[in-house]
Amino acid sequence: MTRRIVDDIIILEEFASITTEPVQKELRERQVVFVPHRAFTTYVDYASIEDEFTVPLFGNRGLLRVEERTSERNQYQLLQRAGIRTPKRISSPREIDRPVIVKVQEAGRKTERAFFTANSYSEFKKTSERKIKEGLIRSEDLEGAVIEELVVGTLFNFNYFYSPLTGEAEFLGIDRRLQTNLNDFVSLPARQQLEMDVEIQNVEIGHTPATIRESMLEKVLDIGEKFVKAVKGDYGIGPIGPFALQGAVTVGLDIVIFDVSPRVPGSPILATTSPYSKYYFGHVVGTGRRIAMEIKNGIKTRRLSELVT
């Protein structure tokens, strides 16, 4: 079974060791085209990725940094320039005057964020102090937390693929995230929820497939194309390969985007369930297969240099 997934395995003591010269030399000798993912950008700092990791990287290397909301060039700025609607940001906890979601780094795991909601400054203070005391978040991380208006709507992760070889932004499909322990807790009757003293967390643990009503597809395609155009305007090249826009559709049928994945978005369910890639290619194509198709086509047409940075 492993041979269908992995040809060779390189075991490292820690993920950050991938930037050491012996490991990079081995990757280059094997003619590796490296596909970045969330763990890579979490455990290897962006400066090292941009300046020290000299293995050909599939995608727009400089774009990876925008995933961090607090960086100088961030996803909020990019979405704004693209003309894509985003939640209103609250600049200070004392200015909370509506339901908000607080996005703060989880203390124990670098790949997870310990989101929580609040309706007022007093509730923000009470909840954050409790989470700090319980070790779920750290006070220094809370200082850099992002506070956004809580968008009430149906959640969707829209998955796209931009091909420099064709110049087209393709819509691969939709997934929704399964989160523990939030998903199953909210399925309990309200009376039981009120009686239980449970710390709610939303740690992503899985995926489910989804579709969207056909009348919304034009809007979905439009925001994908707008994002590609904005990236080209800022970086001179498009996103290159897969990216995802995570958001909600409101009762007024507006799409509000609150997160960007400028790399492989972690949506394996697309490989088996997306009707949209089947409409486009004649068969279902997941993110991994679409990357392989692009690289093979780049080699065949001698345009691989347009796909790596």
mmCIF file of C-alpha atoms in Angstrom:
data_model
loop_
_atom_site.group_PDB
_atom_site.id
_atom_site.type_symbol
_atom_site.label_atom_id
_atom_site.label_comp_id
_atom_site.label_asym_id
_atom_site.label_seq_id
_atom_site.Cartn_x
_atom_site.Cartn_y
_atom_site.Cartn_z
ATOM 1 C CA MET A 1 0.000 0.000 0.000
ATOM 2 C CA THR A 2 2.839 2.386 0.835
ATOM 3 C CA ARG A 3 4.245 2.030 -2.686
ATOM 4 C CA ARG A 4 1.071 3.573 -4.087
ATOM 5 C CA ILE A 5 1.652 6.676 -1.980
ATOM 6 C CA VAL A 6 5.373 7.051 -1.239
ATOM 7 C CA ASP A 7 8.402 5.955 -3.270
ATOM 8 C CA ASP A 8 11.059 6.971 -0.731
ATOM 9 C CA ILE A 9 10.995 8.180 2.865
ATOM 10 C CA ILE A 10 13.429 10.600 4.488
ATOM 11 C CA ILE A 11 13.171 10.604 8.289
ATOM 12 C CA LEU A 12 14.211 13.772 10.136
ATOM 13 C CA GLU A 13 14.681 14.389 13.858
ATOM 14 C CA GLU A 14 12.553 17.517 13.493
ATOM 15 C CA PHE A 15 10.731 19.096 10.585
ATOM 16 C CA ALA A 16 12.893 22.235 10.564
ATOM 17 C CA SER A 17 15.892 20.048 9.647
ATOM 18 C CA ILE A 18 14.590 20.020 6.096
ATOM 19 C CA THR A 19 16.422 23.320 5.548
ATOM 20 C CA THR A 20 19.842 21.900 6.496
ATOM 21 C CA GLU A 21 22.236 21.618 3.569
ATOM 22 C CA PRO A 22 22.662 17.784 3.679
ATOM 23 C CA VAL A 23 18.892 17.279 3.447
ATOM 24 C CA GLN A 24 18.488 19.915 0.755
ATOM 25 C CA LYS A 25 21.348 18.384 -1.228
ATOM 26 C CA GLU A 26 19.661 14.987 -1.127
ATOM 27 C CA LEU A 27 16.356 16.489 -2.259
ATOM 28 C CA ARG A 28 18.021 18.299 -5.152
ATOM 29 C CA GLU A 29 19.921 15.168 -6.192
ATOM 30 C CA ARG A 30 16.616 13.298 -6.299
ATOM 31 C CA GLN A 31 15.228 16.100 -8.489
ATOM 32 C CA VAL A 32 12.462 16.812 -6.001
ATOM 33 C CA VAL A 33 9.748 19.358 -6.691
ATOM 34 C CA PHE A 34 8.644 20.276 -3.172
ATOM 35 C CA VAL A 35 4.945 20.914 -2.525
ATOM 36 C CA PRO A 36 4.484 23.187 0.535
ATOM 37 C CA HIS A 37 1.804 22.483 3.125
ATOM 38 C CA ARG A 38 0.720 23.806 6.523
ATOM 39 C CA ALA A 39 3.257 21.832 8.580
ATOM 40 C CA PHE A 40 6.078 23.157 6.389
ATOM 41 C CA THR A 41 5.099 26.798 6.944
ATOM 42 C CA THR A 42 4.464 26.180 10.650
ATOM 43 C CA TYR A 43 7.741 24.515 11.608
ATOM 44 C CA VAL A 44 10.014 26.313 9.136
ATOM 45 C CA ASP A 45 10.108 30.103 9.389
ATOM 46 C CA TYR A 46 9.226 32.126 6.315
ATOM 47 C CA ALA A 47 12.646 33.762 6.042
ATOM 48 C CA SER A 48 14.258 30.323 5.755
ATOM 49 C CA ILE A 49 11.677 29.212 3.197
ATOM 50 C CA GLU A 50 12.243 32.318 1.090
ATOM 51 C CA ASP A 51 16.029 32.667 1.396
ATOM 52 C CA GLU A 52 17.584 29.352 2.483
ATOM 53 C CA PHE A 53 15.415 26.536 1.110
ATOM 54 C CA THR A 54 16.895 26.126 -2.377
ATOM 55 C CA VAL A 55 14.834 23.129 -3.487
ATOM 56 C CA PRO A 56 12.423 23.893 -6.376
ATOM 57 C CA LEU A 57 9.076 24.666 -4.739
ATOM 58 C CA PHE A 58 5.795 24.129 -6.567
ATOM 59 C CA GLY A 59 3.853 27.331 -6.069
ATOM 60 C CA ASN A 60 4.428 30.984 -5.309
ATOM 61 C CA ARG A 61 7.090 30.914 -2.582
ATOM 62 C CA GLY A 62 6.640 34.561 -1.606
ATOM 63 C CA LEU A 63 2.882 34.182 -1.209
ATOM 64 C CA LEU A 64 3.088 31.662 1.659
ATOM 65 C CA ARG A 65 3.717 34.404 4.199
ATOM 66 C CA VAL A 66 0.300 36.052 3.639
ATOM 67 C CA GLU A 67 -1.379 33.237 5.577
ATOM 68 C CA GLU A 68 -0.238 34.886 8.804
ATOM 69 C CA ARG A 69 -2.748 37.588 9.634
ATOM 70 C CA THR A 70 -0.218 39.703 11.543
ATOM 71 C CA SER A 71 2.551 39.779 8.912
ATOM 72 C CA GLU A 72 3.362 42.980 7.046
ATOM 73 C CA ARG A 73 1.899 41.569 3.828
ATOM 74 C CA ASN A 74 -1.110 39.558 4.923
ATOM 75 C CA GLN A 75 -4.270 37.960 3.635
ATOM 76 C CA TYR A 76 -6.509 40.813 4.766
ATOM 77 C CA GLN A 77 -4.699 43.268 2.511
ATOM 78 C CA LEU A 78 -4.796 40.834 -0.398
ATOM 79 C CA LEU A 79 -8.513 40.124 -0.011
ATOM 80 C CA GLN A 80 -9.244 43.832 0.264
ATOM 81 C CA ARG A 81 -7.348 44.591 -2.940
ATOM 82 C CA ALA A 82 -9.200 41.730 -4.614
ATOM 83 C CA GLY A 83 -12.527 43.288 -3.660
ATOM 84 C CA ILE A 84 -13.577 40.190 -1.721
ATOM 85 C CA ARG A 85 -15.787 40.770 1.306
ATOM 86 C CA THR A 86 -14.237 39.950 4.680
ATOM 87 C CA PRO A 87 -15.511 40.239 8.279
ATOM 88 C CA LYS A 88 -15.145 43.587 9.992
ATOM 89 C CA ARG A 89 -12.032 43.670 12.178
ATOM 90 C CA ILE A 90 -12.168 44.993 15.728
ATOM 91 C CA SER A 91 -8.971 46.869 16.591
ATOM 92 C CA SER A 92 -9.187 46.509 20.387
ATOM 93 C CA PRO A 93 -11.012 44.209 22.849
ATOM 94 C CA ARG A 94 -12.510 47.313 24.465
ATOM 95 C CA GLU A 95 -14.258 48.127 21.177
ATOM 96 C CA ILE A 96 -16.215 44.866 21.044
ATOM 97 C CA ASP A 97 -19.838 45.876 20.478
ATOM 98 C CA ARG A 98 -21.169 42.800 18.675
ATOM 99 C CA PRO A 99 -20.581 39.038 18.548
ATOM 100 C CA VAL A 100 -16.940 38.451 17.614
ATOM 101 C CA ILE A 101 -14.559 35.565 17.126
ATOM 102 C CA VAL A 102 -11.082 35.834 18.625
ATOM 103 C CA LYS A 103 -8.345 34.065 16.670
ATOM 104 C CA VAL A 104 -5.362 33.287 18.869
ATOM 105 C CA GLN A 105 -2.551 30.743 18.651
ATOM 106 C CA GLU A 106 -3.125 27.599 20.723
ATOM 107 C CA ALA A 107 -0.466 27.143 23.404
ATOM 108 C CA GLY A 108 0.209 23.456 22.849
ATOM 109 C CA ARG A 109 0.113 23.038 19.073
ATOM 110 C CA LYS A 110 1.609 25.427 16.546
ATOM 111 C CA THR A 111 -0.665 24.176 13.765
ATOM 112 C CA GLU A 112 -3.879 24.966 15.679
ATOM 113 C CA ARG A 113 -5.618 28.180 16.663
ATOM 114 C CA ALA A 114 -7.670 28.400 19.864
ATOM 115 C CA PHE A 115 -10.653 30.403 18.645
ATOM 116 C CA PHE A 116 -13.269 31.664 21.075
ATOM 117 C CA THR A 117 -16.267 33.981 20.848
ATOM 118 C CA ALA A 118 -17.343 36.996 22.876
ATOM 119 C CA ASN A 119 -20.116 39.588 22.877
ATOM 120 C CA SER A 120 -18.441 42.271 24.985
ATOM 121 C CA TYR A 121 -15.144 43.327 26.487
ATOM 122 C CA SER A 122 -16.086 41.830 29.856
ATOM 123 C CA GLU A 123 -16.842 38.468 28.254
ATOM 124 C CA PHE A 124 -13.596 38.640 26.269
ATOM 125 C CA LYS A 125 -11.647 39.329 29.466
ATOM 126 C CA LYS A 126 -13.378 36.560 31.417
ATOM 127 C CA THR A 127 -12.977 33.931 28.695
ATOM 128 C CA SER A 128 -9.380 34.789 27.836
ATOM 129 C CA GLU A 129 -8.303 34.765 31.494
ATOM 130 C CA ARG A 130 -9.871 31.345 31.961
ATOM 131 C CA LYS A 131 -8.164 29.936 28.870
ATOM 132 C CA ILE A 132 -4.803 31.324 29.977
ATOM 133 C CA LYS A 133 -5.259 29.778 33.425
ATOM 134 C CA GLU A 134 -6.137 26.416 31.859
ATOM 135 C CA GLY A 135 -3.047 26.555 29.639
ATOM 136 C CA LEU A 136 -4.989 26.631 26.374
ATOM 137 C CA ILE A 137 -3.538 29.969 25.265
ATOM 138 C CA ARG A 138 -0.712 32.258 26.363
ATOM 139 C CA SER A 139 -1.051 35.905 27.328
ATOM 140 C CA GLU A 140 1.686 36.955 24.887
ATOM 141 C CA ASP A 141 -0.180 35.276 22.016
ATOM 142 C CA LEU A 142 -3.436 36.930 23.083
ATOM 143 C CA GLU A 143 -1.829 40.341 22.594
ATOM 144 C CA GLY A 144 -1.418 39.563 18.889
ATOM 145 C CA ALA A 145 -4.832 37.934 18.478
ATOM 146 C CA VAL A 146 -7.132 38.942 15.643
ATOM 147 C CA ILE A 147 -10.683 39.950 16.593
ATOM 148 C CA GLU A 148 -13.284 39.713 13.848
ATOM 149 C CA GLU A 149 -17.002 40.213 13.565
ATOM 150 C CA LEU A 150 -18.647 36.792 13.883
ATOM 151 C CA VAL A 151 -20.203 36.015 10.505
ATOM 152 C CA VAL A 152 -23.358 33.952 10.881
ATOM 153 C CA GLY A 153 -23.812 31.712 7.868
ATOM 154 C CA THR A 154 -23.067 28.330 6.345
ATOM 155 C CA LEU A 155 -19.355 27.514 6.315
ATOM 156 C CA PHE A 156 -17.605 26.472 3.114
ATOM 157 C CA ASN A 157 -14.003 25.906 2.047
ATOM 158 C CA PHE A 158 -13.727 26.783 -1.639
ATOM 159 C CA ASN A 159 -10.798 24.990 -3.280
ATOM 160 C CA TYR A 160 -9.160 26.324 -6.437
ATOM 161 C CA PHE A 161 -6.197 25.656 -8.700
ATOM 162 C CA TYR A 162 -4.452 28.298 -10.792
ATOM 163 C CA SER A 163 -2.534 26.989 -13.803
ATOM 164 C CA PRO A 164 0.152 29.275 -15.269
ATOM 165 C CA LEU A 165 0.244 26.910 -18.255
ATOM 166 C CA THR A 166 -3.356 27.661 -19.243
ATOM 167 C CA GLY A 167 -3.838 30.963 -17.421
ATOM 168 C CA GLU A 168 -7.060 29.654 -15.882
ATOM 169 C CA ALA A 169 -8.336 29.523 -12.302
ATOM 170 C CA GLU A 170 -10.114 26.197 -11.846
ATOM 171 C CA PHE A 171 -12.685 25.448 -9.153
ATOM 172 C CA LEU A 172 -11.864 21.992 -7.759
ATOM 173 C CA GLY A 173 -14.618 21.687 -5.169
ATOM 174 C CA ILE A 174 -15.853 22.304 -1.645
ATOM 175 C CA ASP A 175 -15.153 20.722 1.707
ATOM 176 C CA ARG A 176 -16.306 21.449 5.237
ATOM 177 C CA ARG A 177 -14.233 20.820 8.349
ATOM 178 C CA LEU A 178 -15.078 18.453 11.183
ATOM 179 C CA GLN A 179 -13.969 20.007 14.455
ATOM 180 C CA THR A 180 -13.613 18.473 17.880
ATOM 181 C CA ASN A 181 -15.257 18.939 20.223
ATOM 182 C CA LEU A 182 -17.412 21.682 18.752
ATOM 183 C CA ASN A 183 -19.326 19.683 16.128
ATOM 184 C CA ASP A 184 -20.721 16.970 18.360
ATOM 185 C CA PHE A 185 -21.304 19.260 21.331
ATOM 186 C CA VAL A 186 -23.583 21.586 19.370
ATOM 187 C CA SER A 187 -25.594 18.588 18.166
ATOM 188 C CA LEU A 188 -26.756 17.995 21.750
ATOM 189 C CA PRO A 189 -30.106 19.430 22.887
ATOM 190 C CA ALA A 190 -29.756 22.981 24.245
ATOM 191 C CA ARG A 191 -30.726 21.920 27.773
ATOM 192 C CA GLN A 192 -27.871 19.407 27.914
ATOM 193 C CA GLN A 193 -25.397 21.958 26.561
ATOM 194 C CA LEU A 194 -26.334 24.385 29.339
ATOM 195 C CA GLU A 195 -26.002 21.696 32.003
ATOM 196 C CA MET A 196 -22.556 20.513 30.882
ATOM 197 C CA ASP A 197 -19.344 22.270 31.920
ATOM 198 C CA VAL A 198 -17.312 21.581 28.784
ATOM 199 C CA GLU A 199 -14.510 23.705 27.348
ATOM 200 C CA ILE A 200 -15.406 24.098 23.681
ATOM 201 C CA GLN A 201 -12.563 23.788 21.179
ATOM 202 C CA ASN A 202 -12.538 23.668 17.400
ATOM 203 C CA VAL A 203 -9.583 21.484 16.511
ATOM 204 C CA GLU A 204 -9.855 20.353 12.898
ATOM 205 C CA ILE A 205 -9.993 16.579 12.813
ATOM 206 C CA GLY A 206 -11.549 15.680 9.469
ATOM 207 C CA HIS A 207 -13.451 16.753 6.381
ATOM 208 C CA THR A 208 -16.839 16.291 4.782
ATOM 209 C CA PRO A 209 -17.731 17.013 1.153
ATOM 210 C CA ALA A 210 -20.197 19.700 0.169
ATOM 211 C CA THR A 211 -21.825 21.301 -2.836
ATOM 212 C CA ILE A 212 -23.406 24.714 -3.263
ATOM 213 C CA ARG A 213 -26.563 25.732 -5.088
ATOM 214 C CA GLU A 214 -25.900 26.274 -8.774
ATOM 215 C CA SER A 215 -26.989 29.913 -8.713
ATOM 216 C CA MET A 216 -24.050 30.615 -6.352
ATOM 217 C CA LEU A 217 -21.379 29.089 -8.597
ATOM 218 C CA GLU A 218 -20.803 32.304 -10.529
ATOM 219 C CA LYS A 219 -19.973 34.103 -7.265
ATOM 220 C CA VAL A 220 -17.661 31.268 -6.221
ATOM 221 C CA LEU A 221 -15.794 31.382 -9.534
ATOM 222 C CA ASP A 222 -15.678 35.180 -9.407
ATOM 223 C CA ILE A 223 -13.918 35.421 -6.030
ATOM 224 C CA GLY A 224 -11.366 32.820 -7.148
ATOM 225 C CA GLU A 225 -10.556 34.831 -10.260
ATOM 226 C CA LYS A 226 -10.417 38.068 -8.249
ATOM 227 C CA PHE A 227 -7.936 36.491 -5.842
ATOM 228 C CA VAL A 228 -5.690 35.345 -8.697
ATOM 229 C CA LYS A 229 -5.780 38.830 -10.236
ATOM 230 C CA ALA A 230 -4.860 40.444 -6.899
ATOM 231 C CA VAL A 231 -1.931 38.047 -6.399
ATOM 232 C CA LYS A 232 -0.648 38.815 -9.894
ATOM 233 C CA GLY A 233 -0.889 42.521 -9.147
ATOM 234 C CA ASP A 234 1.125 42.184 -5.938
ATOM 235 C CA TYR A 235 3.632 39.482 -6.891
ATOM 236 C CA GLY A 236 3.865 39.602 -10.680
ATOM 237 C CA ILE A 237 2.817 35.947 -10.865
ATOM 238 C CA GLY A 238 -0.321 34.119 -9.775
ATOM 239 C CA PRO A 239 -0.771 31.779 -6.803
ATOM 240 C CA ILE A 240 0.564 28.813 -8.899
ATOM 241 C CA GLY A 241 -1.333 25.635 -8.089
ATOM 242 C CA PRO A 242 -3.813 25.044 -5.275
ATOM 243 C CA PHE A 243 -5.265 27.614 -2.915
ATOM 244 C CA ALA A 244 -8.424 27.854 -0.840
ATOM 245 C CA LEU A 245 -10.751 30.589 0.339
ATOM 246 C CA GLN A 246 -12.528 29.698 3.565
ATOM 247 C CA GLY A 247 -15.658 31.555 4.511
ATOM 248 C CA ALA A 248 -19.393 31.620 5.020
ATOM 249 C CA VAL A 249 -22.478 32.257 2.917
ATOM 250 C CA THR A 250 -24.897 34.564 4.714
ATOM 251 C CA VAL A 251 -28.679 34.440 4.634
ATOM 252 C CA GLY A 252 -28.460 37.237 2.063
ATOM 253 C CA LEU A 253 -26.365 34.875 -0.123
ATOM 254 C CA ASP A 254 -23.215 36.957 0.231
ATOM 255 C CA ILE A 255 -19.871 35.165 0.420
ATOM 256 C CA VAL A 256 -17.677 36.412 3.268
ATOM 257 C CA ILE A 257 -14.098 35.100 3.310
ATOM 258 C CA PHE A 258 -12.241 34.932 6.615
ATOM 259 C CA ASP A 259 -9.260 32.695 5.837
ATOM 260 C CA VAL A 260 -6.874 32.054 2.943
ATOM 261 C CA SER A 261 -4.740 28.972 2.328
ATOM 262 C CA PRO A 262 -2.115 30.028 -0.260
ATOM 263 C CA ARG A 263 -0.899 26.414 -0.657
ATOM 264 C CA VAL A 264 -2.244 22.846 -0.496
ATOM 265 C CA PRO A 265 -5.360 23.426 1.635
ATOM 266 C CA GLY A 266 -5.666 19.984 3.216
ATOM 267 C CA SER A 267 -8.854 18.803 1.526
ATOM 268 C CA PRO A 268 -8.351 15.095 0.709
ATOM 269 C CA ILE A 269 -12.087 14.525 0.383
ATOM 270 C CA LEU A 270 -12.013 16.262 -3.023
ATOM 271 C CA ALA A 271 -10.272 13.224 -4.485
ATOM 272 C CA THR A 272 -13.461 11.178 -4.286
ATOM 273 C CA THR A 273 -16.469 13.449 -4.081
ATOM 274 C CA SER A 274 -16.146 16.674 -6.088
ATOM 275 C CA PRO A 275 -18.687 16.988 -8.910
ATOM 276 C CA TYR A 276 -17.063 20.215 -10.109
ATOM 277 C CA SER A 277 -13.733 18.711 -11.163
ATOM 278 C CA LYS A 278 -15.688 15.925 -12.877
ATOM 279 C CA TYR A 279 -17.621 18.498 -14.883
ATOM 280 C CA TYR A 280 -14.322 20.106 -15.908
ATOM 281 C CA PHE A 281 -12.093 17.081 -16.556
ATOM 282 C CA GLY A 282 -14.618 14.307 -17.160
ATOM 283 C CA HIS A 283 -13.513 12.490 -14.001
ATOM 284 C CA VAL A 284 -12.984 13.421 -10.355
ATOM 285 C CA VAL A 285 -9.640 15.130 -9.711
ATOM 286 C CA GLY A 286 -8.357 15.842 -6.214
ATOM 287 C CA THR A 287 -5.739 18.417 -5.288
ATOM 288 C CA GLY A 288 -2.814 15.986 -5.327
ATOM 289 C CA ARG A 289 -3.678 14.540 -8.716
ATOM 290 C CA ARG A 290 -4.181 18.028 -10.147
ATOM 291 C CA ILE A 291 -0.696 19.026 -8.955
ATOM 292 C CA ALA A 292 0.780 15.898 -10.572
ATOM 293 C CA MET A 293 -1.041 16.666 -13.830
ATOM 294 C CA GLU A 294 0.356 20.199 -13.866
ATOM 295 C CA ILE A 295 3.944 19.132 -13.164
ATOM 296 C CA LYS A 296 3.808 16.389 -15.826
ATOM 297 C CA ASN A 297 2.420 18.877 -18.327
ATOM 298 C CA GLY A 298 5.114 21.383 -17.367
ATOM 299 C CA ILE A 299 7.830 18.792 -18.028
ATOM 300 C CA LYS A 300 6.218 17.696 -21.292
ATOM 301 C CA THR A 301 5.956 21.253 -22.626
ATOM 302 C CA ARG A 302 9.334 22.303 -21.158
ATOM 303 C CA ARG A 303 7.624 24.944 -19.006
ATOM 304 C CA LEU A 304 8.346 23.492 -15.566
ATOM 305 C CA SER A 305 10.247 26.663 -14.653
ATOM 306 C CA GLU A 306 6.925 28.548 -14.733
ATOM 307 C CA LEU A 307 5.539 26.295 -11.978
ATOM 308 C CA VAL A 308 8.348 26.455 -9.414
ATOM 309 C CA THR A 309 9.889 29.305 -7.449
#
